[in-house]
Amino acid sequence: MTYVEGFVIAVPKANKDKFIAHAEMGDAVFMEHGATRVLECWQDDVPEGKQTDFFRAVECKEDEAVVFSWIEWPDKATREKGMAAVMDAMNTDPRMDPEKNPMPFDGMRMIYGGFQPVVTLGG
């Protein structure tokens, strides 16, 4: 069954193009290690909540946008093997090298986790 790794980050609006270039380079590594799909989604219609919201979750500043991303894997076992390979690639693959492909956002405010789908409709 499909397994999903989800991420929410705050990216400086001025870094949108840098973020896209960073994602295009780095996301290919996930695909090479078993991911079936990667989506990087830039804030478009994100409301501010009264108690909690995406902005608060990542301490989004006025000059930043929320990015909601996920990686789809065929199953959790493939994700475990794939993520281990991606972590290894941090030391060997220039696409994952922070010197060559720096994160254009504060990674300390990223929230992420693995999720098992419980309802799936459509393709």
GROMACS .gro file of C-alpha atoms in nm:
model
  123
    1MET     CA    1   0.000   0.000   0.000
    2THR     CA    2   0.119   0.355  -0.079
    3TYR     CA    3   0.316   0.539   0.188
    4VAL     CA    4   0.340   0.919   0.204
    5GLU     CA    5   0.616   1.137   0.350
    6GLY     CA    6   0.478   1.488   0.411
    7PHE     CA    7   0.655   1.820   0.468
    8VAL     CA    8   0.553   2.177   0.551
    9ILE     CA    9   0.811   2.458   0.537
   10ALA     CA   10   0.829   2.836   0.528
   11VAL     CA   11   1.025   2.971   0.231
   12PRO     CA   12   1.120   3.336   0.180
   13LYS     CA   13   0.902   3.466  -0.104
   14ALA     CA   14   1.213   3.614  -0.264
   15ASN     CA   15   1.357   3.260  -0.285
   16LYS     CA   16   1.071   3.102  -0.482
   17ASP     CA   17   1.283   3.046  -0.794
   18LYS     CA   18   1.576   2.920  -0.583
   19PHE     CA   19   1.337   2.683  -0.404
   20ILE     CA   20   1.204   2.545  -0.733
   21ALA     CA   21   1.559   2.490  -0.864
   22HIS     CA   22   1.660   2.326  -0.534
   23ALA     CA   23   1.355   2.096  -0.543
   24GLU     CA   24   1.398   2.002  -0.908
   25MET     CA   25   1.757   1.901  -0.841
   26GLY     CA   26   1.704   1.723  -0.508
   27ASP     CA   27   1.366   1.560  -0.573
   28ALA     CA   28   1.514   1.357  -0.858
   29VAL     CA   29   1.721   1.172  -0.597
   30PHE     CA   30   1.403   1.054  -0.422
   31MET     CA   31   1.265   0.931  -0.754
   32GLU     CA   32   1.586   0.741  -0.826
   33HIS     CA   33   1.555   0.567  -0.490
   34GLY     CA   34   1.200   0.438  -0.525
   35ALA     CA   35   0.959   0.730  -0.486
   36THR     CA   36   0.672   0.719  -0.733
   37ARG     CA   37   0.580   1.088  -0.715
   38VAL     CA   38   0.700   1.410  -0.553
   39LEU     CA   39   0.487   1.724  -0.525
   40GLU     CA   40   0.610   2.066  -0.413
   41CYS     CA   41   0.318   2.306  -0.363
   42TRP     CA   42   0.358   2.683  -0.314
   43GLN     CA   43   0.106   2.867  -0.094
   44ASP     CA   44  -0.194   2.992  -0.292
   45ASP     CA   45  -0.514   2.991  -0.084
   46VAL     CA   46  -0.404   2.930   0.276
   47PRO     CA   47  -0.628   3.089   0.540
   48GLU     CA   48  -0.507   3.213   0.875
   49GLY     CA   49  -0.673   3.016   1.153
   50LYS     CA   50  -0.807   3.132   1.486
   51GLN     CA   51  -0.629   2.864   1.693
   52THR     CA   52  -0.375   2.706   1.460
   53ASP     CA   53  -0.277   2.708   1.095
   54PHE     CA   54   0.007   2.630   0.855
   55PHE     CA   55   0.168   2.969   0.923
   56ARG     CA   56   0.200   2.905   1.296
   57ALA     CA   57   0.310   2.547   1.245
   58VAL     CA   58   0.630   2.660   1.072
   59GLU     CA   59   0.661   3.007   1.231
   60CYS     CA   60   0.606   3.163   0.889
   61LYS     CA   61   0.717   3.526   0.871
   62GLU     CA   62   0.550   3.805   0.674
   63ASP     CA   63   0.802   3.776   0.389
   64GLU     CA   64   0.768   3.396   0.365
   65ALA     CA   65   0.526   3.156   0.197
   66VAL     CA   66   0.412   2.814   0.315
   67VAL     CA   67   0.520   2.518   0.102
   68PHE     CA   68   0.332   2.191   0.138
   69SER     CA   69   0.514   1.893  -0.012
   70TRP     CA   70   0.492   1.519  -0.017
   71ILE     CA   71   0.669   1.216  -0.152
   72GLU     CA   72   0.470   0.909  -0.249
   73TRP     CA   73   0.631   0.567  -0.211
   74PRO     CA   74   0.491   0.228  -0.317
   75ASP     CA   75   0.497   0.111   0.047
   76LYS     CA   76   0.669   0.181   0.379
   77ALA     CA   77   0.948  -0.071   0.317
   78THR     CA   78   1.043   0.108  -0.006
   79ARG     CA   79   1.033   0.440   0.179
   80GLU     CA   80   1.263   0.308   0.453
   81LYS     CA   81   1.513   0.176   0.199
   82GLY     CA   82   1.480   0.484  -0.024
   83MET     CA   83   1.520   0.736   0.258
   84ALA     CA   84   1.830   0.550   0.384
   85ALA     CA   85   1.976   0.572   0.033
   86VAL     CA   86   1.889   0.944   0.013
   87MET     CA   87   2.061   1.005   0.348
   88ASP     CA   88   2.369   0.820   0.216
   89ALA     CA   89   2.351   1.035  -0.097
   90MET     CA   90   2.396   1.343   0.122
   91ASN     CA   91   2.765   1.246   0.135
   92THR     CA   92   2.811   1.135  -0.225
   93ASP     CA   93   2.557   1.301  -0.458
   94PRO     CA   94   2.620   1.668  -0.544
   95ARG     CA   95   2.244   1.724  -0.579
   96MET     CA   96   2.210   1.655  -0.206
   97ASP     CA   97   2.526   1.843  -0.102
   98PRO     CA   98   2.425   2.157   0.093
   99GLU     CA   99   2.735   2.331  -0.045
  100LYS     CA  100   2.627   2.272  -0.406
  101ASN     CA  101   2.246   2.278  -0.357
  102PRO     CA  102   2.180   2.484  -0.043
  103MET     CA  103   1.834   2.486   0.112
  104PRO     CA  104   1.678   2.827   0.037
  105PHE     CA  105   1.477   2.810   0.362
  106ASP     CA  106   1.524   2.745   0.734
  107GLY     CA  107   1.520   2.366   0.766
  108MET     CA  108   1.491   2.392   1.146
  109ARG     CA  109   1.127   2.504   1.104
  110MET     CA  110   1.031   2.219   0.871
  111ILE     CA  111   0.769   1.977   0.998
  112TYR     CA  112   0.753   1.631   0.843
  113GLY     CA  113   0.637   1.278   0.896
  114GLY     CA  114   0.539   0.951   0.737
  115PHE     CA  115   0.175   0.865   0.680
  116GLN     CA  116  -0.018   0.550   0.595
  117PRO     CA  117  -0.319   0.635   0.375
  118VAL     CA  118  -0.649   0.517   0.520
  119VAL     CA  119  -0.883   0.640   0.243
  120THR     CA  120  -0.785   0.673  -0.124
  121LEU     CA  121  -1.014   0.785  -0.403
  122GLY     CA  122  -0.915   0.825  -0.767
  123GLY     CA  123  -0.587   0.742  -0.939
   0.00000   0.00000   0.00000
